[in-house]
PDB file of C-alpha atoms in Angstrom:
ATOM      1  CA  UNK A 522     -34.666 -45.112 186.718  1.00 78.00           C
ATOM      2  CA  UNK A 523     -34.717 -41.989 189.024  1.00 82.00           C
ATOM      3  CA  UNK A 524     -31.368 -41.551 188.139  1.00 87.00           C
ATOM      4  CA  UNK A 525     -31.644 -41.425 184.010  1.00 89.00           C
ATOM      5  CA  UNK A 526     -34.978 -39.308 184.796  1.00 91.00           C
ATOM      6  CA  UNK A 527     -32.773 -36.643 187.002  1.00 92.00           C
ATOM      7  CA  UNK A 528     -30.109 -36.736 184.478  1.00 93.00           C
ATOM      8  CA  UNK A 529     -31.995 -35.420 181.107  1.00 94.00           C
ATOM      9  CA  UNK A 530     -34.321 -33.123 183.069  1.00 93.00           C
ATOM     10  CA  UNK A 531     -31.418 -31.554 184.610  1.00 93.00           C
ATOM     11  CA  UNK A 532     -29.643 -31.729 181.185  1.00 94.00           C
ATOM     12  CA  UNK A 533     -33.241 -29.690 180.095  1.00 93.00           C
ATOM     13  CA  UNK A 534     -33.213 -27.463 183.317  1.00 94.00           C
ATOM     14  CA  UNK A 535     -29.370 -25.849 182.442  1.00 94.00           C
ATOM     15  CA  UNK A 536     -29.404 -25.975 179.096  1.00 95.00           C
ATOM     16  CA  UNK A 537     -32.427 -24.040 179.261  1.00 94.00           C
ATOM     17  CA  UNK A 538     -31.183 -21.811 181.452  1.00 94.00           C
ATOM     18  CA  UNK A 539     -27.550 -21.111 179.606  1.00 93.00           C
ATOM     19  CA  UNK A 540     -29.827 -20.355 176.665  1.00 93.00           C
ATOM     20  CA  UNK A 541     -32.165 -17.977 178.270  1.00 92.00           C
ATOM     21  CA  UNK A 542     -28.732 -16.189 179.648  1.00 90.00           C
ATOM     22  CA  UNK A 543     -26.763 -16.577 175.968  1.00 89.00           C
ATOM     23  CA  UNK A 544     -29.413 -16.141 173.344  1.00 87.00           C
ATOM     24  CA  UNK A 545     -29.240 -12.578 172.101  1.00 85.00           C
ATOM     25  CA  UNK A 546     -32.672 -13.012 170.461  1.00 87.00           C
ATOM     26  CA  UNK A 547     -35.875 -12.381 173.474  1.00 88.00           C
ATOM     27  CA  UNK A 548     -37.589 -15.123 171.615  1.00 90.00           C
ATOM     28  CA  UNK A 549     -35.158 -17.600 171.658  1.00 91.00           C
ATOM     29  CA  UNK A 550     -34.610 -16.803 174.954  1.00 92.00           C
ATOM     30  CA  UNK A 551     -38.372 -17.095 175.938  1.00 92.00           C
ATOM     31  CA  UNK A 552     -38.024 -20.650 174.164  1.00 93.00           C
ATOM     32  CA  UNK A 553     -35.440 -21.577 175.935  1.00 94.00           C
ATOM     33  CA  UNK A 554     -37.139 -20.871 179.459  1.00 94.00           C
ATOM     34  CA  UNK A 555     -40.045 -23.163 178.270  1.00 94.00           C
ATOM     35  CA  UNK A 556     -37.559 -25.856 177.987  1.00 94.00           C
ATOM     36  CA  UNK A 557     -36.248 -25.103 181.366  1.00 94.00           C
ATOM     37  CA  UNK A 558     -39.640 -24.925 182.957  1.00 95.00           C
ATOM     38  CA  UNK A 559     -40.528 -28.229 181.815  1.00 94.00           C
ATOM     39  CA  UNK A 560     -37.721 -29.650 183.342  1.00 95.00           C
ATOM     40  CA  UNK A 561     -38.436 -28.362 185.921  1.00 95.00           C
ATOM     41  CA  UNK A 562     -42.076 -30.010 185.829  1.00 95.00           C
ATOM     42  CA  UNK A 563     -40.277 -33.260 185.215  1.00 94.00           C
ATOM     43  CA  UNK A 564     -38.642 -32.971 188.697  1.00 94.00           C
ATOM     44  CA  UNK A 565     -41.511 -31.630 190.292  1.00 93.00           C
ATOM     45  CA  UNK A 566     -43.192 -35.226 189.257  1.00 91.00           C
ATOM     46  CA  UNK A 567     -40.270 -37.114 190.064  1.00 91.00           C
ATOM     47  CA  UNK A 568     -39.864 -35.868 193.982  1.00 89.00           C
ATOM     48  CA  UNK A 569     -43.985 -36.694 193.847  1.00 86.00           C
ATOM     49  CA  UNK A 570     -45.119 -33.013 193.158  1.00 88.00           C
ATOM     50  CA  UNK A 571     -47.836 -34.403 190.774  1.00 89.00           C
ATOM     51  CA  UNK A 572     -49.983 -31.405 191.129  1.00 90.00           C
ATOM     52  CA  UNK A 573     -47.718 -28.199 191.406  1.00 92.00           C
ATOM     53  CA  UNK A 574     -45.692 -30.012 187.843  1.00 92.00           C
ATOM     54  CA  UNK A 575     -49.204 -29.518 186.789  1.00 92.00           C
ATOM     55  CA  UNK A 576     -49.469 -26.271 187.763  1.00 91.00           C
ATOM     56  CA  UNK A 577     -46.332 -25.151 186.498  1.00 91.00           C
ATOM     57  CA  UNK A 578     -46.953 -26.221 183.104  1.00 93.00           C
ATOM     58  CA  UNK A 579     -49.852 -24.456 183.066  1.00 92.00           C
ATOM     59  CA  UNK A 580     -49.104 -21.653 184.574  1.00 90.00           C
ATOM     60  CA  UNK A 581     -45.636 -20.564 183.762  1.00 88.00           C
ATOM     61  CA  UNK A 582     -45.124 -22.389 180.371  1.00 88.00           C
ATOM     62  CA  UNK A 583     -48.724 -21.708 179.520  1.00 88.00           C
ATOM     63  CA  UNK A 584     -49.430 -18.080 180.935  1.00 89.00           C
ATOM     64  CA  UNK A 585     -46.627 -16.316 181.629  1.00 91.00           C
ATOM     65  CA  UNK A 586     -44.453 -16.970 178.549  1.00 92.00           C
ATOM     66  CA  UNK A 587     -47.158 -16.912 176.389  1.00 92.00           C
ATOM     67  CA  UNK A 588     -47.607 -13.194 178.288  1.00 90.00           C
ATOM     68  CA  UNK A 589     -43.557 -12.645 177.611  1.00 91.00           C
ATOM     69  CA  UNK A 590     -44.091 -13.576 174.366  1.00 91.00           C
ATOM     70  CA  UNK A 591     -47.050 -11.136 173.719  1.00 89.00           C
ATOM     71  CA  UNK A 592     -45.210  -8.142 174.645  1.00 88.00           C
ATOM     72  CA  UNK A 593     -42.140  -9.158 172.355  1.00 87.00           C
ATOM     73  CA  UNK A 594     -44.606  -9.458 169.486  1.00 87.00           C
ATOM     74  CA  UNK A 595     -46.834  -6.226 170.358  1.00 83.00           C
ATOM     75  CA  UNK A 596     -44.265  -3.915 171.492  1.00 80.00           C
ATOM     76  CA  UNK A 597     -41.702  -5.122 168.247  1.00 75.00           C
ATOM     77  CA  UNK A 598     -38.697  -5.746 170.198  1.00 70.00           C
ATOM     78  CA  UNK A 599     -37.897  -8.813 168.838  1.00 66.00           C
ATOM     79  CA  UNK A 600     -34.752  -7.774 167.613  1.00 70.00           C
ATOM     80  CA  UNK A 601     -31.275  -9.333 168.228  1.00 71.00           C
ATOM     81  CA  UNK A 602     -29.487  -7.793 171.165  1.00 67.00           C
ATOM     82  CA  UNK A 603     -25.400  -7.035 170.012  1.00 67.00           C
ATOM     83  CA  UNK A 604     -23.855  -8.869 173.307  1.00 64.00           C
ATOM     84  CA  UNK A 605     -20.544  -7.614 172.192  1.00 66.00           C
ATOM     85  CA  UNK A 606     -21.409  -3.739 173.033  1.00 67.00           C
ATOM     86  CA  UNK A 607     -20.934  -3.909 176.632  1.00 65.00           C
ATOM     87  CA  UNK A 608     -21.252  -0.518 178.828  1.00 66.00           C
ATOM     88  CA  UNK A 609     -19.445  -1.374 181.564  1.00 70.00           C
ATOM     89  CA  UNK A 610     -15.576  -4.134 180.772  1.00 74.00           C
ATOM     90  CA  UNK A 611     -15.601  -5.033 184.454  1.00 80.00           C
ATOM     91  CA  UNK A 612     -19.418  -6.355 184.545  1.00 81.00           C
ATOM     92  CA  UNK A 613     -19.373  -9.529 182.868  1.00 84.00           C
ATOM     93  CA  UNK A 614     -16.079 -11.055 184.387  1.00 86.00           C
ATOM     94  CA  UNK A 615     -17.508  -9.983 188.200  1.00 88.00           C
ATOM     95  CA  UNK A 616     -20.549 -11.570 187.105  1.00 88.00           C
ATOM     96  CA  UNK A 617     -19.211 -14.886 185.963  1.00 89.00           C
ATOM     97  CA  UNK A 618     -16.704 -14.587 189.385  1.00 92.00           C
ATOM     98  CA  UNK A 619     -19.947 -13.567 191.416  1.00 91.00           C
ATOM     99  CA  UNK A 620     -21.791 -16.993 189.905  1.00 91.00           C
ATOM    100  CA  UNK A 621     -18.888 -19.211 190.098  1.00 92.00           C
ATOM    101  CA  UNK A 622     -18.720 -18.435 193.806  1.00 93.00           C
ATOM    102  CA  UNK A 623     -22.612 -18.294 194.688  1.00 92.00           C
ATOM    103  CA  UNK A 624     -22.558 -21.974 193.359  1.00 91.00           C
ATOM    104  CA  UNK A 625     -19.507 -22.862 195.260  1.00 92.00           C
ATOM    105  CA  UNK A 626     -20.550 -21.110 198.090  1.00 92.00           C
ATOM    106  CA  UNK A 627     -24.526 -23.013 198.441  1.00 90.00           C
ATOM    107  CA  UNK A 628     -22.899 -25.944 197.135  1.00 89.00           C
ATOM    108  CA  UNK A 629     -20.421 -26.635 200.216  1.00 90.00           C
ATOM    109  CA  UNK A 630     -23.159 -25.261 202.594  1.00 89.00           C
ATOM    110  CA  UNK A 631     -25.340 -28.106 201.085  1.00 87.00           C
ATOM    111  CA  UNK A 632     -22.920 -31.253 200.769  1.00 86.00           C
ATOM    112  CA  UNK A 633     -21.427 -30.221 204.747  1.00 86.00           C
ATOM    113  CA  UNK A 634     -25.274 -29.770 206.148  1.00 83.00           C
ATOM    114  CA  UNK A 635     -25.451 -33.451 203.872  1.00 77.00           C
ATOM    115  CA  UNK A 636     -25.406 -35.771 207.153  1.00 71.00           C
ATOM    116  CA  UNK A 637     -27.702 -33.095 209.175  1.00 70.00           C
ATOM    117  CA  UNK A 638     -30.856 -33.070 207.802  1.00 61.00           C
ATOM    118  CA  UNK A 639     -32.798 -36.054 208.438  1.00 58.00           C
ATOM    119  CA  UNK A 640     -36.146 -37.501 207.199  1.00 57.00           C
ATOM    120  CA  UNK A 641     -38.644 -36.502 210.341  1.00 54.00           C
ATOM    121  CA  UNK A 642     -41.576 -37.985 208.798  1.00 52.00           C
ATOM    122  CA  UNK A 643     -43.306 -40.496 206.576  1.00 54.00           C
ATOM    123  CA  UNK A 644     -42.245 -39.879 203.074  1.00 54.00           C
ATOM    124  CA  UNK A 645     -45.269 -37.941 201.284  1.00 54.00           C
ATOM    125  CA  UNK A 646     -46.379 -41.145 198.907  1.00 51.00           C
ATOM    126  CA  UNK A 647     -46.712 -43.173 202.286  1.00 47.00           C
ATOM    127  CA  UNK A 648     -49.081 -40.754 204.121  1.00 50.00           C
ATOM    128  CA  UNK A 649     -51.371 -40.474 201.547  1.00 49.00           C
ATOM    129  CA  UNK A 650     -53.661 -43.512 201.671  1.00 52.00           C
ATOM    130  CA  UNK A 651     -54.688 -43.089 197.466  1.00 54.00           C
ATOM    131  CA  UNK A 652     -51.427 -42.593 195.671  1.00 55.00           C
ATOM    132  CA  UNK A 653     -53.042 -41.380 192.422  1.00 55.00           C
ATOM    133  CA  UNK A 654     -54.620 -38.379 193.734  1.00 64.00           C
ATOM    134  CA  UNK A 655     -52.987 -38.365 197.492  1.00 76.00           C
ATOM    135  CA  UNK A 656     -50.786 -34.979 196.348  1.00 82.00           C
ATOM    136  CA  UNK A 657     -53.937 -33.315 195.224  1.00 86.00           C
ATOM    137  CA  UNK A 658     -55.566 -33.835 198.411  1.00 87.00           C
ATOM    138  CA  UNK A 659     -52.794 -33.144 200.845  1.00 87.00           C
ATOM    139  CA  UNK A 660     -52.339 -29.704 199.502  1.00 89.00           C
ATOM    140  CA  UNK A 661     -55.339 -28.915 199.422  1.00 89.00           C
ATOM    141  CA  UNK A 662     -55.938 -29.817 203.431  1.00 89.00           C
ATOM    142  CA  UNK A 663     -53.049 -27.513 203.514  1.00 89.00           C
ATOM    143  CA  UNK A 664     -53.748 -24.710 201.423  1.00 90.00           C
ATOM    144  CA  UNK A 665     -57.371 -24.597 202.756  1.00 91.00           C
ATOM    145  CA  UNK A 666     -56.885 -25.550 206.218  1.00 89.00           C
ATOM    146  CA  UNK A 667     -53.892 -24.057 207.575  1.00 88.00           C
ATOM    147  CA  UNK A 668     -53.125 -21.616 204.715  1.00 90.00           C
ATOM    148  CA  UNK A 669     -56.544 -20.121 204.590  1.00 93.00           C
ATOM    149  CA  UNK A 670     -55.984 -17.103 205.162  1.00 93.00           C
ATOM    150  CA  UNK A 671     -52.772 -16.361 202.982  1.00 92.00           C
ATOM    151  CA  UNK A 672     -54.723 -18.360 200.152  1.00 92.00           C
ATOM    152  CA  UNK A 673     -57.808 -15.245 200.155  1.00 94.00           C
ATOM    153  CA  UNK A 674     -54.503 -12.644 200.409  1.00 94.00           C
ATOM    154  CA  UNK A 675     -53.088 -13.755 197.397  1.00 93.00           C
ATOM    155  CA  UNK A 676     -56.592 -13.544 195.789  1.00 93.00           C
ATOM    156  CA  UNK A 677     -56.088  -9.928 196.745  1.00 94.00           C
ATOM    157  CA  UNK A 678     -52.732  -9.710 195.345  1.00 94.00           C
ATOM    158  CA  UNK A 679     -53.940 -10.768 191.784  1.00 93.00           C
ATOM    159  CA  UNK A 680     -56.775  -7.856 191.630  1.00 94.00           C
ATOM    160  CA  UNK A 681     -54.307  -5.541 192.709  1.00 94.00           C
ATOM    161  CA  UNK A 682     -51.966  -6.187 190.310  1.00 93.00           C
ATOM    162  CA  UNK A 683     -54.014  -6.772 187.436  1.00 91.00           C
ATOM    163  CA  UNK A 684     -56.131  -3.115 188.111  1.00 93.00           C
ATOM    164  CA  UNK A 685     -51.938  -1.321 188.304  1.00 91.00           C
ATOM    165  CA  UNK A 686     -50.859  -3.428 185.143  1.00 90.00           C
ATOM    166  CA  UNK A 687     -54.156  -1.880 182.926  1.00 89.00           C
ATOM    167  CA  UNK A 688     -53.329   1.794 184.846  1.00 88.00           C
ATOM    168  CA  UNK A 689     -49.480   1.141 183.867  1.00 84.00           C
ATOM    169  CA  UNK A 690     -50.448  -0.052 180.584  1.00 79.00           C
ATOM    170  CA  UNK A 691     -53.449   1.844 179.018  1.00 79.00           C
ATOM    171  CA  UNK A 692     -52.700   4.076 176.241  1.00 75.00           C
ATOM    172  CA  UNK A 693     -53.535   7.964 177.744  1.00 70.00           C
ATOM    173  CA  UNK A 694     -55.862   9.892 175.875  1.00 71.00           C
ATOM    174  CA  UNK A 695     -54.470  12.904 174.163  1.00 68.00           C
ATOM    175  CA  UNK A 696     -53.463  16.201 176.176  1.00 66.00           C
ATOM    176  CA  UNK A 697     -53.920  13.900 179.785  1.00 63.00           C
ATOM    177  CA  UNK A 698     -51.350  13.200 181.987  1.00 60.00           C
ATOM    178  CA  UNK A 699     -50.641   9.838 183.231  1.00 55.00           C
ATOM    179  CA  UNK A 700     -51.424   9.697 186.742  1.00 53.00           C
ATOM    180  CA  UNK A 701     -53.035  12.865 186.793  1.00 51.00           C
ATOM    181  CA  UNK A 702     -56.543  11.168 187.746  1.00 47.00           C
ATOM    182  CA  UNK A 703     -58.818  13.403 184.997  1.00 43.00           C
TER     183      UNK A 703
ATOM    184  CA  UNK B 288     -28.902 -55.672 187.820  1.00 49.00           C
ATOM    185  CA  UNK B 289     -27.003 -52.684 186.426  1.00 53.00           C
ATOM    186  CA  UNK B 290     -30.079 -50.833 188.512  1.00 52.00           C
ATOM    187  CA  UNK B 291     -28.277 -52.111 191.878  1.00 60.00           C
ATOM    188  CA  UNK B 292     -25.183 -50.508 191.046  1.00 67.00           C
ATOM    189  CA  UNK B 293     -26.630 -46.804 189.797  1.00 73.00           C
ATOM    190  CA  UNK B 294     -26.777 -44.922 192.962  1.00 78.00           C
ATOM    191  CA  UNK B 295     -30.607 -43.283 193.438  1.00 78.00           C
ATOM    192  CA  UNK B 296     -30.477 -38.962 193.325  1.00 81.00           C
ATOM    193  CA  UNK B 297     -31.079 -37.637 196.995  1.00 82.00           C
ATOM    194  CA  UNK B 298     -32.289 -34.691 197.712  1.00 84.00           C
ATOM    195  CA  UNK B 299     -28.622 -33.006 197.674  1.00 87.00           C
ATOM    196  CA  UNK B 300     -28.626 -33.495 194.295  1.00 88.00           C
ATOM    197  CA  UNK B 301     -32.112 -31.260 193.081  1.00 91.00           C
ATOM    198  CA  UNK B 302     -30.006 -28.796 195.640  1.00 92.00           C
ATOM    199  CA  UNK B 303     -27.086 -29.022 193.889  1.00 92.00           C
ATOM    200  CA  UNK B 304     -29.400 -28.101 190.733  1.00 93.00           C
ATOM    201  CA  UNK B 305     -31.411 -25.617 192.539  1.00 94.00           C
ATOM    202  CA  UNK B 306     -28.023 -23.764 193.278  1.00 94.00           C
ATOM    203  CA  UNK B 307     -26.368 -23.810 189.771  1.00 94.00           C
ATOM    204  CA  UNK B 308     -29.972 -22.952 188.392  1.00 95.00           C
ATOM    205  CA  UNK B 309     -30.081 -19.716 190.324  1.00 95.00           C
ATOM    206  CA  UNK B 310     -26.498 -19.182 190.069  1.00 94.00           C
ATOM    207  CA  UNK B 311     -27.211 -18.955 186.184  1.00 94.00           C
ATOM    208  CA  UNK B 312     -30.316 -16.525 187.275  1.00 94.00           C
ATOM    209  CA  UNK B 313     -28.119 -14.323 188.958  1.00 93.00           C
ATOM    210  CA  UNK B 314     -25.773 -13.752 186.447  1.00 93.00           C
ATOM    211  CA  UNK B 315     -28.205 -13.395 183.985  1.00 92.00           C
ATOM    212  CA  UNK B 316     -29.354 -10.543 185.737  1.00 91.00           C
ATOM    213  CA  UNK B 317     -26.053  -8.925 185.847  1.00 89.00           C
ATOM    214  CA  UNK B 318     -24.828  -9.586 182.382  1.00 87.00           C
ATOM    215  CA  UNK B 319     -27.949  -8.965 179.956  1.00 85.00           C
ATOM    216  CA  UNK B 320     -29.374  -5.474 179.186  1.00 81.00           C
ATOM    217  CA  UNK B 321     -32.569  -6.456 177.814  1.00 83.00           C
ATOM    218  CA  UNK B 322     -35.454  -5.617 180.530  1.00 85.00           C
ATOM    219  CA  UNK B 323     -37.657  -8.940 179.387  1.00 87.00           C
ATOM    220  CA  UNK B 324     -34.482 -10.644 179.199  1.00 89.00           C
ATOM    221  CA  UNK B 325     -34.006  -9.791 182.870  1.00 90.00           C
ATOM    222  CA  UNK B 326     -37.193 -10.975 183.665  1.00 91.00           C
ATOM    223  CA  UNK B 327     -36.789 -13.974 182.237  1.00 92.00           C
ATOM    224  CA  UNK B 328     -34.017 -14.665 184.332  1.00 94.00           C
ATOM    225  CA  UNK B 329     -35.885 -13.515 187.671  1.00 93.00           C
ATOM    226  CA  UNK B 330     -38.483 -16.456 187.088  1.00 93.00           C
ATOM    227  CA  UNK B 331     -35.353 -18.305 186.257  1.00 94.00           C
ATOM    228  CA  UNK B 332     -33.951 -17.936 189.967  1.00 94.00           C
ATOM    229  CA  UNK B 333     -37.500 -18.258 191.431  1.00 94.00           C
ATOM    230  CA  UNK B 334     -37.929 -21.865 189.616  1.00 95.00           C
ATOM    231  CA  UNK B 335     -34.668 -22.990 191.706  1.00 95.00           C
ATOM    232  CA  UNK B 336     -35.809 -21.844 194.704  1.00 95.00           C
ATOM    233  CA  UNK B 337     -39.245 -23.835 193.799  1.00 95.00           C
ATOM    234  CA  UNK B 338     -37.079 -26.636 193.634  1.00 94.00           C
ATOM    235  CA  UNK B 339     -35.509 -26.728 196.329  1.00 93.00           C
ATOM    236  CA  UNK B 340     -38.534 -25.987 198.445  1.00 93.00           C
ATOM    237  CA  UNK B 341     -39.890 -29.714 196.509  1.00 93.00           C
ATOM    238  CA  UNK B 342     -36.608 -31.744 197.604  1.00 91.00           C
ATOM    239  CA  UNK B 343     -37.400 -30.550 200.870  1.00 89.00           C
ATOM    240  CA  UNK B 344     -40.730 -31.003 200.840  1.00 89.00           C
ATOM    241  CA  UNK B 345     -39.981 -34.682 200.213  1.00 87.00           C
ATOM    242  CA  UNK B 346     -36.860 -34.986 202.619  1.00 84.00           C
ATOM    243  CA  UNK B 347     -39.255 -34.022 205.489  1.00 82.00           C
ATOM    244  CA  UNK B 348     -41.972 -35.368 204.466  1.00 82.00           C
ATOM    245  CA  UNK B 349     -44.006 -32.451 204.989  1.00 83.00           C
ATOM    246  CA  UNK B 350     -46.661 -31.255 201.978  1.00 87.00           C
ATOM    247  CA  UNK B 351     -46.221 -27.260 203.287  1.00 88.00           C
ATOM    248  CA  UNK B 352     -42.910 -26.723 201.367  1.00 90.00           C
ATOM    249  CA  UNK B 353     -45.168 -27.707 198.245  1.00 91.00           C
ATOM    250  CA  UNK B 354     -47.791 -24.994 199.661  1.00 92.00           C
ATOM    251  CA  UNK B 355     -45.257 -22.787 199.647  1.00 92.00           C
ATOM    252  CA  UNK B 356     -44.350 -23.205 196.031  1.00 93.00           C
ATOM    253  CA  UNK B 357     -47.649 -23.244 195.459  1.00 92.00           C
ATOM    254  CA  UNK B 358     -48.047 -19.282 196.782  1.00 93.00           C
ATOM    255  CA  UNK B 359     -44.566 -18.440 194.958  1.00 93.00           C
ATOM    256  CA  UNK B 360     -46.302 -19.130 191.748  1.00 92.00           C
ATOM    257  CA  UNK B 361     -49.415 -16.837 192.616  1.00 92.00           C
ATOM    258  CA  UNK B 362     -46.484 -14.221 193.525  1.00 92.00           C
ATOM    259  CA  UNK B 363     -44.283 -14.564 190.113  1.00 91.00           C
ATOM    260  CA  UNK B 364     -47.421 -14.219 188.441  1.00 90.00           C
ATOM    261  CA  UNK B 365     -48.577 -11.200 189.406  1.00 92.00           C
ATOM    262  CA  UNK B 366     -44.638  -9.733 189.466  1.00 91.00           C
ATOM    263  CA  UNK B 367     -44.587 -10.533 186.211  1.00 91.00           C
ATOM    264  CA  UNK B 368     -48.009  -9.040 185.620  1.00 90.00           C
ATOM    265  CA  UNK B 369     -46.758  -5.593 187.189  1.00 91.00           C
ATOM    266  CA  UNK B 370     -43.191  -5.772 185.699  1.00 89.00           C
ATOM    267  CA  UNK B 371     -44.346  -6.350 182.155  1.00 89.00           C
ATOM    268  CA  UNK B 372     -46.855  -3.694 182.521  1.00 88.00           C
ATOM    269  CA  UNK B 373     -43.780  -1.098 183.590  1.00 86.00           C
ATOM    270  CA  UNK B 374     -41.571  -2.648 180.489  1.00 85.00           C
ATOM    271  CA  UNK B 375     -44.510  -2.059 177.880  1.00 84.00           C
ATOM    272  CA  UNK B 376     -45.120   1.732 179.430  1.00 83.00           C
ATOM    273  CA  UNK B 377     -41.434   2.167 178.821  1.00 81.00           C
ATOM    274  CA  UNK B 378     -40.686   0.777 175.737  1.00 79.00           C
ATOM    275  CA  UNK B 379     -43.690   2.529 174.057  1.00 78.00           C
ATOM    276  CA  UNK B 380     -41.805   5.837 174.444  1.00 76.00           C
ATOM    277  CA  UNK B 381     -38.558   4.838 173.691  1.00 73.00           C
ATOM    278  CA  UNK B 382     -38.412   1.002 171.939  1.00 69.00           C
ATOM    279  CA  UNK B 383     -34.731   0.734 172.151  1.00 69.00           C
ATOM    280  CA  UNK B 384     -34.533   0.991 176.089  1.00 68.00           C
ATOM    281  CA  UNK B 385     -32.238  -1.011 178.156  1.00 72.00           C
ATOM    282  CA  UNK B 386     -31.932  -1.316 181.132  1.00 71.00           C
ATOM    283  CA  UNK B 387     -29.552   1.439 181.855  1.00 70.00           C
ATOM    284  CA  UNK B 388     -32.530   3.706 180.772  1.00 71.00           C
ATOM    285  CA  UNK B 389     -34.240   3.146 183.293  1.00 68.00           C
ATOM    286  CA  UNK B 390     -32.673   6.270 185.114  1.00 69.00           C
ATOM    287  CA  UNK B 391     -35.151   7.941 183.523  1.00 68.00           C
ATOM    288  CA  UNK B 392     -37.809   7.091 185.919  1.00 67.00           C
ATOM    289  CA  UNK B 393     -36.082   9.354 188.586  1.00 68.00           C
ATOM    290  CA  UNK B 394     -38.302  12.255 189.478  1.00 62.00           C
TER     291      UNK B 394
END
């Protein structure tokens, strides 16, 4: 069962992918990465990551797409990109040779360190005593106990980049200077 | 009792995935010219490395790798926040940009 769920997520997860990388049009491609995000989600739920398969639904299929998708539509880009006009001949085949060998590359480094990593603990279903909402709670004993501190950071973070992005953003009144504080 | 016989995905495999899923990010990166395109394919290489933080999460048995994803979200997020907020003051000026207009942010 595990198996036939892997299978068509991962089918979801690269197909996704190969069309966010091929698809000359930014909303196809923005499709595209919704697919691969909820495959994603379907593997975050298989390896019993019931809350963060929530969260990325939510949050990346729900916010930030929907975000990539509102600057397509409001800044009118949404035009086909010509894939054949290519700047630079050598890019694309050092590309593809620079992939091809990242993959091999991760790939033996995984399957040789195969036999080395071993399972040091409980599996995470067993040391939760309420299976249906034992994920829920074990992050959150994390994120608020150990994590405290890095949890009211990121909180930080958000305001911070929220007040640049309206700064970057805002239209500048006529005869001012971006950036020049008046 | 074909189930006997199917052998069960181990964590190797969502690393496997992980590593062809960035792979793809990467050259995404290098082969469009499209700067939404490009960040499309930055959240692209941060989802594998969410996954792989997962399938170790559950090989150790330990819920901090899911923490961790947890705080990689909050941090795409607000990249993407910041990045999209640079794309939109660029492309106002000049809507046909690509990437290899960005020079014109040198001083």
């Amino acid at each position: 069962m595990e198996l036939f769920v892997f299978v068509v997520a991962g089918a979801m997860v690269l197909g996704g992918a190969l069309g966010v990388v091929v698809r000359t049009h930014p909303v196809h491609a923005a499709l595209s990465l919704i697919l691969t995000l909820f495959g994603v989600a379907v593997l975050f739920v298989a390896q019993e990551a019931h809350f963060l398969a929530a969260v990325e639904v939510i949050v990346y299929a729900g916010a930030i797409v929907v975000l990539f998708l509102f600057v397509i539509m409001l800044l009118g880009v949404d035009k086909t990109e010509d894939l054949r006009i290519e700047p630079f001949r050598v890019q694309r085949p050092v590309a593809v040779v620079v992939g091809v060998a990242l993959v091999s590359l991760v790939g033996l480094a995984v399957i040789a360190s195969r036999e080395r990593t071993v399972r040091v603990a409980e599996p995470l279903d067993v040391v939760a005593q309420d299976p249906a909402d034992g994920n829920v709670r074990a992050i959150a004993r994390d994120v608020f106990g150990e994590h405290v501190l890095a949890f009211e950071l990121t909180s930080v973070l958000l305001v911070i980049a929220v007040v640049g992005t309206v700064i970057l953003a805002r239209r500048p009144r006529k005869g001012e200077l971006i950036g020049s504080g008046k | 009792m074909i189930a006997f016989t199917l052998p069960q995905p181990t964590p190797t495999w969502y690393l496997l995935l992980a590593a062809v899923l960035f792979a793809i990010g990467v050259v995404g990166v290098m082969v469009r010219r499209n700067p939404l395109v490009l960040f499309m394919c930055v959240e692209l290489m941060l989802n594998a490395v969410n996954l792989s933080f997962v399938a170790f999460a559950r090989q150790m048995g330990d819920v901090g790798g899911q923490s961790t994803v947890f705080f990689v979200m909050v941090v795409a997020a607000a990249e993407v926040v910041v990045g999209l907020g640079v794309v939109v003051a660029i492309l106002r000026r000049r809507p046909t940009a690509t990437t290899d207009d960005m020079t014109e942010l040198k001083g």
